[in-house]
Short mmCIF file of C-alpha atoms in Angstrom, two decimals:
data_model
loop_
_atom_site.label_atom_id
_atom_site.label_comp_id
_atom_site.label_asym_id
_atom_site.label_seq_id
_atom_site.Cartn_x
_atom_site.Cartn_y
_atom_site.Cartn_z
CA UNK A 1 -11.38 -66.83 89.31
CA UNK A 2 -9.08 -65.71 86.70
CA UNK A 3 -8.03 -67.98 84.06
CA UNK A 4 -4.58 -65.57 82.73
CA UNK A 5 -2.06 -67.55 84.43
CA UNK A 6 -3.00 -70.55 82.66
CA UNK A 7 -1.54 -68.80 79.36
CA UNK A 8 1.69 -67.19 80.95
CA UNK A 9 3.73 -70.73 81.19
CA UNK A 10 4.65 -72.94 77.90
CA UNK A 11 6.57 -76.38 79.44
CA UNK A 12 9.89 -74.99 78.97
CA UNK A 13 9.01 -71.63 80.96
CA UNK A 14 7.56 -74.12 83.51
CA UNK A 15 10.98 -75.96 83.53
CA UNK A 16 12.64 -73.01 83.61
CA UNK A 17 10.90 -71.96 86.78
CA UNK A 18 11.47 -75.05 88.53
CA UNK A 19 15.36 -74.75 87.04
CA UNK A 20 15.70 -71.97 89.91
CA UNK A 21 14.89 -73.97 92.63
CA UNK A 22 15.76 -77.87 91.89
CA UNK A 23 18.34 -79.14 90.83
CA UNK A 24 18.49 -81.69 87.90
CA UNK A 25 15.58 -84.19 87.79
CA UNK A 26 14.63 -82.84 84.30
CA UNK A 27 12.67 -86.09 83.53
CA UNK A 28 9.83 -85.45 86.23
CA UNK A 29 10.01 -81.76 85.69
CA UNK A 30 9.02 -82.35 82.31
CA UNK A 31 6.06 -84.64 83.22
CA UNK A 32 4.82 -81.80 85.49
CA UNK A 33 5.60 -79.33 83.05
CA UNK A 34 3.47 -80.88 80.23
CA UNK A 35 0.60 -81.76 82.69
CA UNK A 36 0.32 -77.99 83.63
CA UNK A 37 0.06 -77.16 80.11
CA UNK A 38 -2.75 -79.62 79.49
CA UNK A 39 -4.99 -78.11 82.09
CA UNK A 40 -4.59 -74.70 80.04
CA UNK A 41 -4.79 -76.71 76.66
CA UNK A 42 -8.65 -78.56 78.26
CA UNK A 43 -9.82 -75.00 79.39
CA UNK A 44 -9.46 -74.09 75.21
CA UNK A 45 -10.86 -76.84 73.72
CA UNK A 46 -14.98 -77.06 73.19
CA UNK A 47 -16.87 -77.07 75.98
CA UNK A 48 -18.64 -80.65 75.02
CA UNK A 49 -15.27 -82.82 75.13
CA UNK A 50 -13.96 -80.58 77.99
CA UNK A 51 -15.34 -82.62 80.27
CA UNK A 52 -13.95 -85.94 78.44
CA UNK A 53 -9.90 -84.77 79.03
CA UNK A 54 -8.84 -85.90 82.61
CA UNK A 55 -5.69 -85.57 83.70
CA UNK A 56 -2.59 -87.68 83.25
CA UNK A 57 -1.87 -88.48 87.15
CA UNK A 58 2.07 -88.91 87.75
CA UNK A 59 3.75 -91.27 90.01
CA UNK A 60 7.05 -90.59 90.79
CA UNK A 61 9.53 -93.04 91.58
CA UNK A 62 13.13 -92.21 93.71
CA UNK A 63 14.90 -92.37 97.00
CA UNK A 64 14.04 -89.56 99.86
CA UNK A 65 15.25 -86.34 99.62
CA UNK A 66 15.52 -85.83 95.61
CA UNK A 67 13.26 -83.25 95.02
CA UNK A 68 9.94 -85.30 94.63
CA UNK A 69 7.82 -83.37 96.78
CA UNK A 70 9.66 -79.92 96.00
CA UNK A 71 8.71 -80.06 92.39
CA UNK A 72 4.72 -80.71 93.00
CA UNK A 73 5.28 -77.59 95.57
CA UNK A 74 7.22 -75.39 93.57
CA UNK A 75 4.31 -76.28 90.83
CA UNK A 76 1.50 -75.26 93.08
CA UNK A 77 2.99 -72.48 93.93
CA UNK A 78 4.35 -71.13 90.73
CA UNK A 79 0.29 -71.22 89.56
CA UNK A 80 -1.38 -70.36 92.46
CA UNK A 81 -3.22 -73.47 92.58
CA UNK A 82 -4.39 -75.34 95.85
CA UNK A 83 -2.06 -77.68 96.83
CA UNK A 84 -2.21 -80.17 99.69
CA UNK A 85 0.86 -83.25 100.62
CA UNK A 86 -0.71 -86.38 102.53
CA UNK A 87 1.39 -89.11 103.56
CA UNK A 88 -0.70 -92.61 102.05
CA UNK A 89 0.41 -94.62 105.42
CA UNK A 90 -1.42 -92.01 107.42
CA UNK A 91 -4.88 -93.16 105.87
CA UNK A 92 -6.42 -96.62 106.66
CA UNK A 93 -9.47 -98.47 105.28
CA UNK A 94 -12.56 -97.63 106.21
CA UNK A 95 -13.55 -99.90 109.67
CA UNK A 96 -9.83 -99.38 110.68
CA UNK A 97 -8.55 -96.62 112.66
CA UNK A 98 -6.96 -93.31 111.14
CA UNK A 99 -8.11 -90.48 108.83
CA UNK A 100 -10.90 -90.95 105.98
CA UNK A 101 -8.89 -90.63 102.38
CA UNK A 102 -11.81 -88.22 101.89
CA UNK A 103 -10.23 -85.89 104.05
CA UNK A 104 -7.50 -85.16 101.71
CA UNK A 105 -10.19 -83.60 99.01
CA UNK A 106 -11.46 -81.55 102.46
CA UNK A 107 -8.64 -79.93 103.10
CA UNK A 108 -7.86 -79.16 99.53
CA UNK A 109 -11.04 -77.19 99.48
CA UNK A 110 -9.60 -75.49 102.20
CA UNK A 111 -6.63 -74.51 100.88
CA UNK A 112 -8.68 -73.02 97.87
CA UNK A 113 -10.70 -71.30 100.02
CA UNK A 114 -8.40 -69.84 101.66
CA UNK A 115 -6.44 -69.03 98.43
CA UNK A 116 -9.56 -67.27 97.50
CA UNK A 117 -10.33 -65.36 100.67
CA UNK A 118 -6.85 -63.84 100.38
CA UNK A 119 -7.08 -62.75 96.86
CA UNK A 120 -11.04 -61.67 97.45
CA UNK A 121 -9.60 -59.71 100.64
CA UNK A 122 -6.63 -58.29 98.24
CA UNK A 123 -9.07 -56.73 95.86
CA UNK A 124 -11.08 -54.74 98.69
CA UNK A 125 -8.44 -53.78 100.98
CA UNK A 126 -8.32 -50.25 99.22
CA UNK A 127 -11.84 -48.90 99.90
CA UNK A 128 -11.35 -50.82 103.50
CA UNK A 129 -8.08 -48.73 104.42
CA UNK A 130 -10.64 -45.69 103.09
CA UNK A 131 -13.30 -46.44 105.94
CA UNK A 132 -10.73 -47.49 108.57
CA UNK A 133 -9.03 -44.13 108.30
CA UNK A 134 -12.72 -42.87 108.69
CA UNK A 135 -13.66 -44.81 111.50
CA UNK A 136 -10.22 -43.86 113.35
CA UNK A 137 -10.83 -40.16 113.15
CA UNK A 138 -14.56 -40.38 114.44
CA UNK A 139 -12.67 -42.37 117.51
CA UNK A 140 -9.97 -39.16 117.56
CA UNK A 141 -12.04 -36.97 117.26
CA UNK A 142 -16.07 -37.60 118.19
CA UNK A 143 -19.03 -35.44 116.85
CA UNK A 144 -20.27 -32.78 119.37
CA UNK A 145 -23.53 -33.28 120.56
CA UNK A 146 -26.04 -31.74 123.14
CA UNK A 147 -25.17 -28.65 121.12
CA UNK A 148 -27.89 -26.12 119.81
CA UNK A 149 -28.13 -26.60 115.77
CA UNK A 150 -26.32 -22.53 115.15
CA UNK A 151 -23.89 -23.40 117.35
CA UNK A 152 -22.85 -26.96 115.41
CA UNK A 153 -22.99 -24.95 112.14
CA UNK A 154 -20.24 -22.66 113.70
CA UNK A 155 -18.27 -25.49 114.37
CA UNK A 156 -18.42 -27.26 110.98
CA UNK A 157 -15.61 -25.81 109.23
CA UNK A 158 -13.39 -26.27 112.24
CA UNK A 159 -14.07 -28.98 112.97
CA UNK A 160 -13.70 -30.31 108.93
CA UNK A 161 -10.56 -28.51 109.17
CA UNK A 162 -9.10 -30.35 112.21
CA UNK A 163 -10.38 -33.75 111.01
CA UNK A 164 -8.31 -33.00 107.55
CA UNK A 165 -5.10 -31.98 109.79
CA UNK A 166 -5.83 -35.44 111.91
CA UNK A 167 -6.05 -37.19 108.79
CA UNK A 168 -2.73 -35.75 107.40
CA UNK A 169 -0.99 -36.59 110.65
CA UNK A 170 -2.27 -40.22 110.70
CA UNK A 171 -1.30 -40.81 107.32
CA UNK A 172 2.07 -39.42 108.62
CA UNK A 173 2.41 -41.53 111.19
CA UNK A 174 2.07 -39.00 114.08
CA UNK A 175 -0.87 -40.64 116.00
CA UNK A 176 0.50 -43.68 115.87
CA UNK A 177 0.65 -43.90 120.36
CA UNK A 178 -2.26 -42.17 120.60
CA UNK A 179 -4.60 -44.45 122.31
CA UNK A 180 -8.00 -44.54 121.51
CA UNK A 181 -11.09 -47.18 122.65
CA UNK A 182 -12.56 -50.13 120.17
CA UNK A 183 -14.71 -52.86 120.01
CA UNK A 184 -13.31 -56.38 119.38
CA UNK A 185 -14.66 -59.85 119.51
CA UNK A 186 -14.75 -61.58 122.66
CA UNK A 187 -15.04 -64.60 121.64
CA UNK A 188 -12.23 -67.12 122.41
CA UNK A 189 -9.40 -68.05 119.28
CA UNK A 190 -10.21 -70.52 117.12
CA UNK A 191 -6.35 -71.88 117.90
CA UNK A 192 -7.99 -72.75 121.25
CA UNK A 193 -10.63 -74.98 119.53
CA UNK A 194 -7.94 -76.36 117.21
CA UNK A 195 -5.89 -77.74 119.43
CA UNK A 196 -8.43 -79.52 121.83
CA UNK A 197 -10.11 -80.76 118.91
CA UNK A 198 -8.43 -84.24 117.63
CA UNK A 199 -8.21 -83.75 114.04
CA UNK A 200 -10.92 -86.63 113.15
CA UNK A 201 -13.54 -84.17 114.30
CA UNK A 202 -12.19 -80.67 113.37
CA UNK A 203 -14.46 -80.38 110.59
CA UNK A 204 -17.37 -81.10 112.84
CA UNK A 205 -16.08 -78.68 115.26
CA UNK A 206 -15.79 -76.15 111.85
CA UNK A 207 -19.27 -76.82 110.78
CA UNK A 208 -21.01 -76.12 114.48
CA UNK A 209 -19.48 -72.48 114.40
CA UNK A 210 -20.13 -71.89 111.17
CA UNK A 211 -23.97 -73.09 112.64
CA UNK A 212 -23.49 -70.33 115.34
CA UNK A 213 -22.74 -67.09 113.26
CA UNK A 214 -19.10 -68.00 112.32
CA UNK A 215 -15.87 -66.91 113.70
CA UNK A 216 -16.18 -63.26 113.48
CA UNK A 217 -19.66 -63.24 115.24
CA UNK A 218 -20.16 -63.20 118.95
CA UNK A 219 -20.23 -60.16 122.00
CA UNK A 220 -18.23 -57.51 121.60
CA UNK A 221 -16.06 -55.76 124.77
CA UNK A 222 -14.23 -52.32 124.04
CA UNK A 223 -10.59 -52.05 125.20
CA UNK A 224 -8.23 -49.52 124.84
CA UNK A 225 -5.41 -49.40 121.66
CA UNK A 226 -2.97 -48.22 120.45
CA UNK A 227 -4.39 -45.73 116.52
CA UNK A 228 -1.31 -48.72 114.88
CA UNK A 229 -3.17 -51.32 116.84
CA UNK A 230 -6.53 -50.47 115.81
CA UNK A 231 -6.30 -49.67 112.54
CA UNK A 232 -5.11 -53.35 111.58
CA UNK A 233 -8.57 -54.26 113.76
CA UNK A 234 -10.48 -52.03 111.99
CA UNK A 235 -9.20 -52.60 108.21
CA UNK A 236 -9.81 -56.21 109.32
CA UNK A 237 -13.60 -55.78 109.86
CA UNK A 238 -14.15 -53.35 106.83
CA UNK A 239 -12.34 -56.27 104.54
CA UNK A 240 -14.98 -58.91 106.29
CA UNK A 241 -17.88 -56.54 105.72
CA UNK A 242 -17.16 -55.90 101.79
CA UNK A 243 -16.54 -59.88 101.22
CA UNK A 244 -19.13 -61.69 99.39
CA UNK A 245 -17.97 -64.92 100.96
CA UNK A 246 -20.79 -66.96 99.35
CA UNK A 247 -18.78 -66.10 96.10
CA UNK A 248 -15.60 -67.04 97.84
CA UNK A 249 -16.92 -70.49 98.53
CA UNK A 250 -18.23 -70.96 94.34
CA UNK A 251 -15.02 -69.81 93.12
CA UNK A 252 -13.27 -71.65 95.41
CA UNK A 253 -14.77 -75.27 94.78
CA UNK A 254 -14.26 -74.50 91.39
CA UNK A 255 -11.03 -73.66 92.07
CA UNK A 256 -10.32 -77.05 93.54
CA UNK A 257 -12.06 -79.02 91.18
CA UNK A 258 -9.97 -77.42 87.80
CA UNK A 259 -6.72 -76.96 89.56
CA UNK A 260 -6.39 -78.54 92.22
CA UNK A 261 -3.01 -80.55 92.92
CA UNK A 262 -3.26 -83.56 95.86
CA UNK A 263 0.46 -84.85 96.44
CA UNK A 264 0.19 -88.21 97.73
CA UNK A 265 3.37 -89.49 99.00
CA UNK A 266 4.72 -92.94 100.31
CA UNK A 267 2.48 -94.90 98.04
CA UNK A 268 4.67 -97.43 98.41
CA UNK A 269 4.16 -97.31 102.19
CA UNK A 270 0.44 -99.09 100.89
CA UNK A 271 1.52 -101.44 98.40
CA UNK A 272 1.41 -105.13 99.25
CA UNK A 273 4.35 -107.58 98.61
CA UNK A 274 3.77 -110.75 96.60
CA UNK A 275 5.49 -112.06 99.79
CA UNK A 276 2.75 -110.99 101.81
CA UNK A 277 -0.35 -111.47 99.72
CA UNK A 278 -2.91 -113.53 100.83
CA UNK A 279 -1.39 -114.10 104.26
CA UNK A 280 -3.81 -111.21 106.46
CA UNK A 281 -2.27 -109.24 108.85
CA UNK A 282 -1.39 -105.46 108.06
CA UNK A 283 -1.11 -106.06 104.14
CA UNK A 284 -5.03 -106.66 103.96
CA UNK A 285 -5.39 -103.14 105.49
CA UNK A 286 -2.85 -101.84 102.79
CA UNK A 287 -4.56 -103.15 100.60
CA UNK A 288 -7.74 -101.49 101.72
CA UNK A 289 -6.23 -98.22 101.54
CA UNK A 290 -5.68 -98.48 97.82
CA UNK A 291 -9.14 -99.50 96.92
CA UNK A 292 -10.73 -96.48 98.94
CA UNK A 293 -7.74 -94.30 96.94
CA UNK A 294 -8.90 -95.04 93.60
CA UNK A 295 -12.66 -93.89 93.45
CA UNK A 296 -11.16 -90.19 94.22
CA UNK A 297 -7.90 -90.51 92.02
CA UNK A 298 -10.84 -91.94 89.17
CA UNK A 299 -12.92 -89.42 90.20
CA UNK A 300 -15.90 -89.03 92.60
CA UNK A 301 -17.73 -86.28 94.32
CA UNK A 302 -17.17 -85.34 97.96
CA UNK A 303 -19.01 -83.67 100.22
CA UNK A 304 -17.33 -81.01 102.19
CA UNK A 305 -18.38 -78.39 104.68
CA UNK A 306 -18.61 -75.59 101.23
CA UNK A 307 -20.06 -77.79 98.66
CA UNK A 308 -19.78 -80.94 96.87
CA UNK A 309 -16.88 -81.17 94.61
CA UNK A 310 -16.04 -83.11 92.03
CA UNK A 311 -12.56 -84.35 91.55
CA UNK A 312 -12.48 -85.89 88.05
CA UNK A 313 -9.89 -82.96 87.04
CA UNK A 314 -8.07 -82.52 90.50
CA UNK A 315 -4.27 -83.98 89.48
CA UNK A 316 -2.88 -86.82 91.44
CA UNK A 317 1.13 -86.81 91.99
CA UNK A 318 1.99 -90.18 94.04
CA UNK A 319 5.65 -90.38 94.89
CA UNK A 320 6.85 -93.31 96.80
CA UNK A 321 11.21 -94.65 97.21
CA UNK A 322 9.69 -97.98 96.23
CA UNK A 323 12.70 -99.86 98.02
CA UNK A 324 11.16 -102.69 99.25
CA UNK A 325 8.28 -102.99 97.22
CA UNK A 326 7.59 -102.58 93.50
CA UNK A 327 4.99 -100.44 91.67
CA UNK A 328 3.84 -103.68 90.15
CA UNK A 329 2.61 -104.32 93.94
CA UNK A 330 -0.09 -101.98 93.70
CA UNK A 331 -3.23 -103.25 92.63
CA UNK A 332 -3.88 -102.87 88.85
CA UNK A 333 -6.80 -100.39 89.02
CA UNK A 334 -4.51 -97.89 90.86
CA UNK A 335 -1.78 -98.06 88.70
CA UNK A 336 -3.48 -97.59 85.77
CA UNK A 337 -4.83 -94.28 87.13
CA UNK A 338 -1.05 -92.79 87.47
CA UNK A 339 -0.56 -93.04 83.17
CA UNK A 340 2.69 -91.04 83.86
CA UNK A 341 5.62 -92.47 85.88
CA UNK A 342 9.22 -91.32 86.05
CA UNK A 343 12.36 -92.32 88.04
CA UNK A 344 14.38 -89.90 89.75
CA UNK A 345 17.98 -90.36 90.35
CA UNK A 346 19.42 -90.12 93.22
CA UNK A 347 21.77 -87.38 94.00
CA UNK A 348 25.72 -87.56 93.93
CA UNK A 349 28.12 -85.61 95.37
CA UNK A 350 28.39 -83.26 92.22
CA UNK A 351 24.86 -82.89 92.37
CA UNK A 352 24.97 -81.41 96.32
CA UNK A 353 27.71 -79.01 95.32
CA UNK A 354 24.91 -77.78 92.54
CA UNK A 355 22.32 -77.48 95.44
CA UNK A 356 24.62 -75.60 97.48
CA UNK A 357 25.31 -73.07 95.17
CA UNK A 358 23.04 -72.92 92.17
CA UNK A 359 19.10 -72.46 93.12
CA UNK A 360 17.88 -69.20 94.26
CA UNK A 361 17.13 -70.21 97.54
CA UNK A 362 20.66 -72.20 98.00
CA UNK A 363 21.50 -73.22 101.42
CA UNK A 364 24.70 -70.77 100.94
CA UNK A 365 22.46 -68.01 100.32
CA UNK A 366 20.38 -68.66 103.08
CA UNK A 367 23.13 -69.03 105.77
CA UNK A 368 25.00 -66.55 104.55
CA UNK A 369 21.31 -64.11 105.13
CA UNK A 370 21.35 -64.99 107.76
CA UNK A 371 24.39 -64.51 109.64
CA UNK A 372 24.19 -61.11 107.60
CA UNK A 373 21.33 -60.21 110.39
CA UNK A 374 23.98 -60.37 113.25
CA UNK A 375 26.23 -58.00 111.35
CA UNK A 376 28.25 -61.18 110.43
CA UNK A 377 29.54 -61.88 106.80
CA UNK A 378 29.56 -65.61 105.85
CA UNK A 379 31.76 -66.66 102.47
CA UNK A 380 31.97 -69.83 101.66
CA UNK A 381 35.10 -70.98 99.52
CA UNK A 382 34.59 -73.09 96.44
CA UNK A 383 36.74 -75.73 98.30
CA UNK A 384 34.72 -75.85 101.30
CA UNK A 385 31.16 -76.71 99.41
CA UNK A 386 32.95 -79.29 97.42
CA UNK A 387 34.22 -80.81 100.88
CA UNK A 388 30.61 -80.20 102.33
CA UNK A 389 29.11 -82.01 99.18
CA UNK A 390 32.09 -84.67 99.78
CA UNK A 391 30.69 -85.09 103.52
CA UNK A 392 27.36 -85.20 102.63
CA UNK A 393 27.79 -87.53 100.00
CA UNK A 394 29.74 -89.93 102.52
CA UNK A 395 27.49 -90.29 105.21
CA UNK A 396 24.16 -90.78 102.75
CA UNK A 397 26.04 -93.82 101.66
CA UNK A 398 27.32 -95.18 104.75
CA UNK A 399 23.70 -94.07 106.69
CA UNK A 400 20.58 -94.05 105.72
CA UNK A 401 20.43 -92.08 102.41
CA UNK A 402 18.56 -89.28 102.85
CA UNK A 403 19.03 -87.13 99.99
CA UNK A 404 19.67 -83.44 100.02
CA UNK A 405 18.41 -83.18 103.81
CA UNK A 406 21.70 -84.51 104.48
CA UNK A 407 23.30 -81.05 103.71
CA UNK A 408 21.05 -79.28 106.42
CA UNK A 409 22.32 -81.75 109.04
CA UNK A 410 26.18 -81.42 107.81
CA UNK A 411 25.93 -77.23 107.55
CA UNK A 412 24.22 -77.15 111.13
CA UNK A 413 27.33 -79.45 112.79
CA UNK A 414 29.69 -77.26 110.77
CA UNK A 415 28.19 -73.52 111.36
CA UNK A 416 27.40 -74.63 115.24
CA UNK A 417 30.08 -72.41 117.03
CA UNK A 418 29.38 -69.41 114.05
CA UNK A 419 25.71 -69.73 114.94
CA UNK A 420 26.10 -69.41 118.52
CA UNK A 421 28.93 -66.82 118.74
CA UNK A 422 27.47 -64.48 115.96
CA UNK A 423 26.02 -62.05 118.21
CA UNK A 424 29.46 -60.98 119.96
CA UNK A 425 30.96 -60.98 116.30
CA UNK A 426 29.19 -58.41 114.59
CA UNK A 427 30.81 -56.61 112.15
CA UNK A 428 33.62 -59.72 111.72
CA UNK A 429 34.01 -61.40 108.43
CA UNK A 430 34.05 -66.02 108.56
CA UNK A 431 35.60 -67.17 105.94
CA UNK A 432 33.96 -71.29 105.42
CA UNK A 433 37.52 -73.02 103.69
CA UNK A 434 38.16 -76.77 102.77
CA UNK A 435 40.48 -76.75 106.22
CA UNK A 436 37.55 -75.48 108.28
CA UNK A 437 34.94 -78.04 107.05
CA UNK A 438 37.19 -80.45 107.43
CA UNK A 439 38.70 -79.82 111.02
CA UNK A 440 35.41 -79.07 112.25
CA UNK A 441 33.82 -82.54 110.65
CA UNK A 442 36.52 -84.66 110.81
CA UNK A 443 35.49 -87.22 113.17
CA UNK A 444 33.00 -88.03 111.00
CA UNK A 445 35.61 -88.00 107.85
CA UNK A 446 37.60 -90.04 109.27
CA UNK A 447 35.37 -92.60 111.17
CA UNK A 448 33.73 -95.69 109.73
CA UNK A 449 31.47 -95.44 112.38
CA UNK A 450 29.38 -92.68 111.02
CA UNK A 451 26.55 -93.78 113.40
CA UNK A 452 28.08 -92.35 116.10
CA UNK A 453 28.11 -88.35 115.00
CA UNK A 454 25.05 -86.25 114.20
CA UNK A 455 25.78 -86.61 110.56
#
C-alpha cells in the first residue's frame, strides 16, 4: 500500500479540493482538512507513540442537504481511502431486530478490498493484455498436429509469419467479428445469490463460496465469441491468475485499519430526549444502539470474513440535523469520542445560485452535458439561476427544508418539456431566462399552497 498520497495534501490544498465541489461550509471543511493531515502527521512520528495518536472523530451538526455527507465523500475519494455511509437508525441493539453495528467495520473491509483488488489488478493488466493477445492467436490460429516432425519444421516460419500478420491485424482492430470458441465459467452470477440472500446473512452466503473454491472456480462450458468479446474474458482470467490475493487481503485490512473513513449519519435519529428518558418504549432501544456504537468508535477488533481488524485509527464522522433532539442527548461516553464538532449553516438563496454555477460538477454543467448528447445546447441566463435559487429557496422554507436537493426537484419541473422533446430538437439552441423559469414554475411562485406542486 503506498503511503505518497498522504504527503501530496497540506489542509489548505485539502480545502481547496473540496472548494471545487461544495460550496461554503468552510468550518467543517477545515475539521476534515486538519484530520486528514494528522493521519499523515501519525504515520511520521516514532513508531512507539504511533500507536498512542487516535483520531479526532467529528460530529457534524446541520439541517439535510448542506453538504454533510458530500464533504466525508469528496474526502474519501480525494485520498483513495475506504469509505462507507450507514444510516445510525438502521442499526438496533443487540436482542432487537436489524443489522449488527459490526457490520459497518465489514463492509468497510470490503470496500478496501476492493480498493485494493482494483489497484493490484491495475498493476498487472500489462503482462495480462501480453498473454491474452497470445491466447487469442492460438484460438485464430491452432498448432498443426498429426504432422511428421520435417514437415512442421517447413511450416515454422510461415506459420510465425502469419501469427505476426494476425497479431498486427488484431492490434488493428481487424478481427474484431471474427468468432472464435472459449471457455467460461458456468457457474451462476453472484448477483443471483445477492439478491435472494437477505442482507443479515450475505456474509455467510460470502464465506460458504469462498469455502467452495471462490467465485471464479467451478465447470467450465465453451461457447462461441466474438475476438472483442473474448479478449475482455481472457484479460480477465490472466489478471486473476497473476493476483496474489492473499496480499490483497493484508494490504487491504491494513488499509482499513489506517485509513479507513465510517460516515455515520442521523446520530441524532439514536439520541434519547430528556423527555423520554426513563419511560421504556423505543428510547431504551436508542439507547442501546449508542452503547454497542462506542466500543468500535473507541476502538475494538472485529472479525470479518479477511481478518481481524482493528479500528482504533479508523475515523468516525457522525452527522445528524439534531432538530428535535440535542447532542447533549447522547450519552456522555459517545460524545466524548466525537472531540471535534462543527455546525453547518444552512443554505440561502445566494448560496443555491453558488451551487448552480460555481462547483465543477454544477447542476448547470451537468444539464447542460447533457442535453449536449441530443445535439441540444442548454444556456442558462444569469437571471434564470437567480430565479431558480429564488424558487428553491421558497419552497425549502415553506416545505420541508431540504437543502440543496431542492434544486434537483425545481430543475427537473422546469427542464420537463426540454427533457422530453430533446430528441426531435437536435441541433436547436434553449435559451433558460428569468421569464421561462418563471412561467414554467409559477404556480408554485405564486401559491401559498406549495404542498400541492412537485416542488
Amino acid at each position: 500500500m503506498s503511503e505518497t498520497w498522504r504527503k501530496s495534501f497540506t489542509p489548505r490544498e485539502t480545502v481547496g479540493e473540496l472548494d471545487r465541489y461544495i460550496v461554503g461550509q468552510d468550518q467543517a471543511k477545515r475539521a476534515v482538512a486538519v484530520a486528514l493531515r494528522n493521519r499523515w502527521r501519525r504515520q511520521m512520528v516514532p513508531e512507539d507513540m504511533r500507536d498512542e495518536i487516535i483520531p479526532k472523530n467529528i460530529l457534524m451538526v446541520g439541517p439535510t442537504g448542506v453538504g454533510k455527507t458530500e464533504i466525508a465523500r469528496r474526502l474519501a475519494r480525494l485520498i483513495k481511502a475506504p469509505f462507507v455511509k450507514v444510516e445510525a437508525s438502521k442499526f438496533t441493539e443487540v436482542g432487537y431486530v436489524g443489522r449488527d453495528v459490526e457490520s459497518m467495520v465489514r463492509d468497510l473491509v470490503e470496500t478496501a478490498v476492493n480498493l485494493e483488488r482494483e489497484e493490484a489488478r491495475a498493476h498487472v493488466r500489462a503482462s495480462a493484455e501480453a498473454a491474452a493477445e497470445d491466447r487469442l492467436l492460438d484460438l485464430l490460429l491452432p498448432e498443426t498436429t498429426g504432422k511428421s516432425y520435417e514437415a512442421k519444421s517447413g511450416e515454422a516460419d510461415s506459420h510465425s509469419k502469419t501469427r505476426e500478420t494476425f497479431r498486427r491485424m488484431l492490434r488493428e482492430g481487424k478481427l474484431e467479428d471474427r468468432m472464435v470458441e472459449i471457455e467460461v465459467s458456468a457457474r451462476a452470477p453472484m448477483s443471483t445469490v445477492q439478491n435472494f440472500s437477505a442482507e443479515g446473512v450475505q456474509d455467510m452466503v460470502f464465506q460458504l463460496q469462498d469455502l467452495m473454491g471462490g467465485q471464479k472456480s467451478g465447470p467450465k462450458k465453451r461457447r462461441k465469441a466474438t475476438v472483442a468479446e473474448a479478449r475482455e474474458v481472457l484479460i480477465d482470467e490472466e489478471v486473476d491468475r497473476r493476483l496474489d490475493m492473499d496480499q490483497v487481503q493484508r494490504d487491504a485490512l491494513q488499509l482499513a485499519e489506517q485509513s479507513g473513513i465510517i460516515f455515520i449519519d442521523e446520530i441524532d435519529k439514536v439520541a434519547t430526549s430528556a423527555a423520554g428518558a426513563g419511560q421504556g418504549g423505543p428510547d431504551v432501544s436508542r439507547e442501546g444502539v449508542q452503547r454497542d456504537l462506542l466500543p468500535i468508535v473507541e476502538g475494538s477488533t472485529i472479525t470479518t470474513k479477511y481478518g481481524r481488524v482493528s479500528t482504533d485509527h479508523v475515523l468516525f464522522i457522525a452527522a445528524g440535523a439534531f432538530h428535535t433532539s440535542k447532542v447533549s442527548d447522547l450519552i456522555p461516553e459517545l460524545q466524548g469520542r466525537f472531540p471535534i464538532r462543527v455546525e453547518l449553516a444552512g443554505l440561502k438563496e445566494s448560496d443555491f445560485v453558488r451551487i448552480l454555477t460555481e462547483p465543477k460538477n454544477s447542476l448547470v454543467k451537468q444539464y447542460t452535458a447533457l442535453m449536449q448528447t441530443e445535439g441540444v445546447e442548454l444556456r442558462f441566463e444569469e437571471s434564470a439561476v437567480r430565479a431558480i435559487a429564488e424558487v428553491a429557496a421558497r419552497a425549502n422554507q415553506t416545505l420541508e427544508n431540504i437543502g440543496a436537493r431542492r434544486l434537483h426537484t425545481v430543475l427537473e419541473t422546469l427542464l420537463d418539456e426540454v427533457s422530453f422533446d430533446a430528441p426531435e430538437r437536435s441541433g436547436s439552441t434553449v435559451v433558460v431566462d428569468e421569464d421561462m423559469v418563471r412561467s414554467r414554475l409559477a404556480p408554485a411562485l405564486e401559491s401559498e399552497d406549495l404542498s400541492r406542486f412537485v416542488l
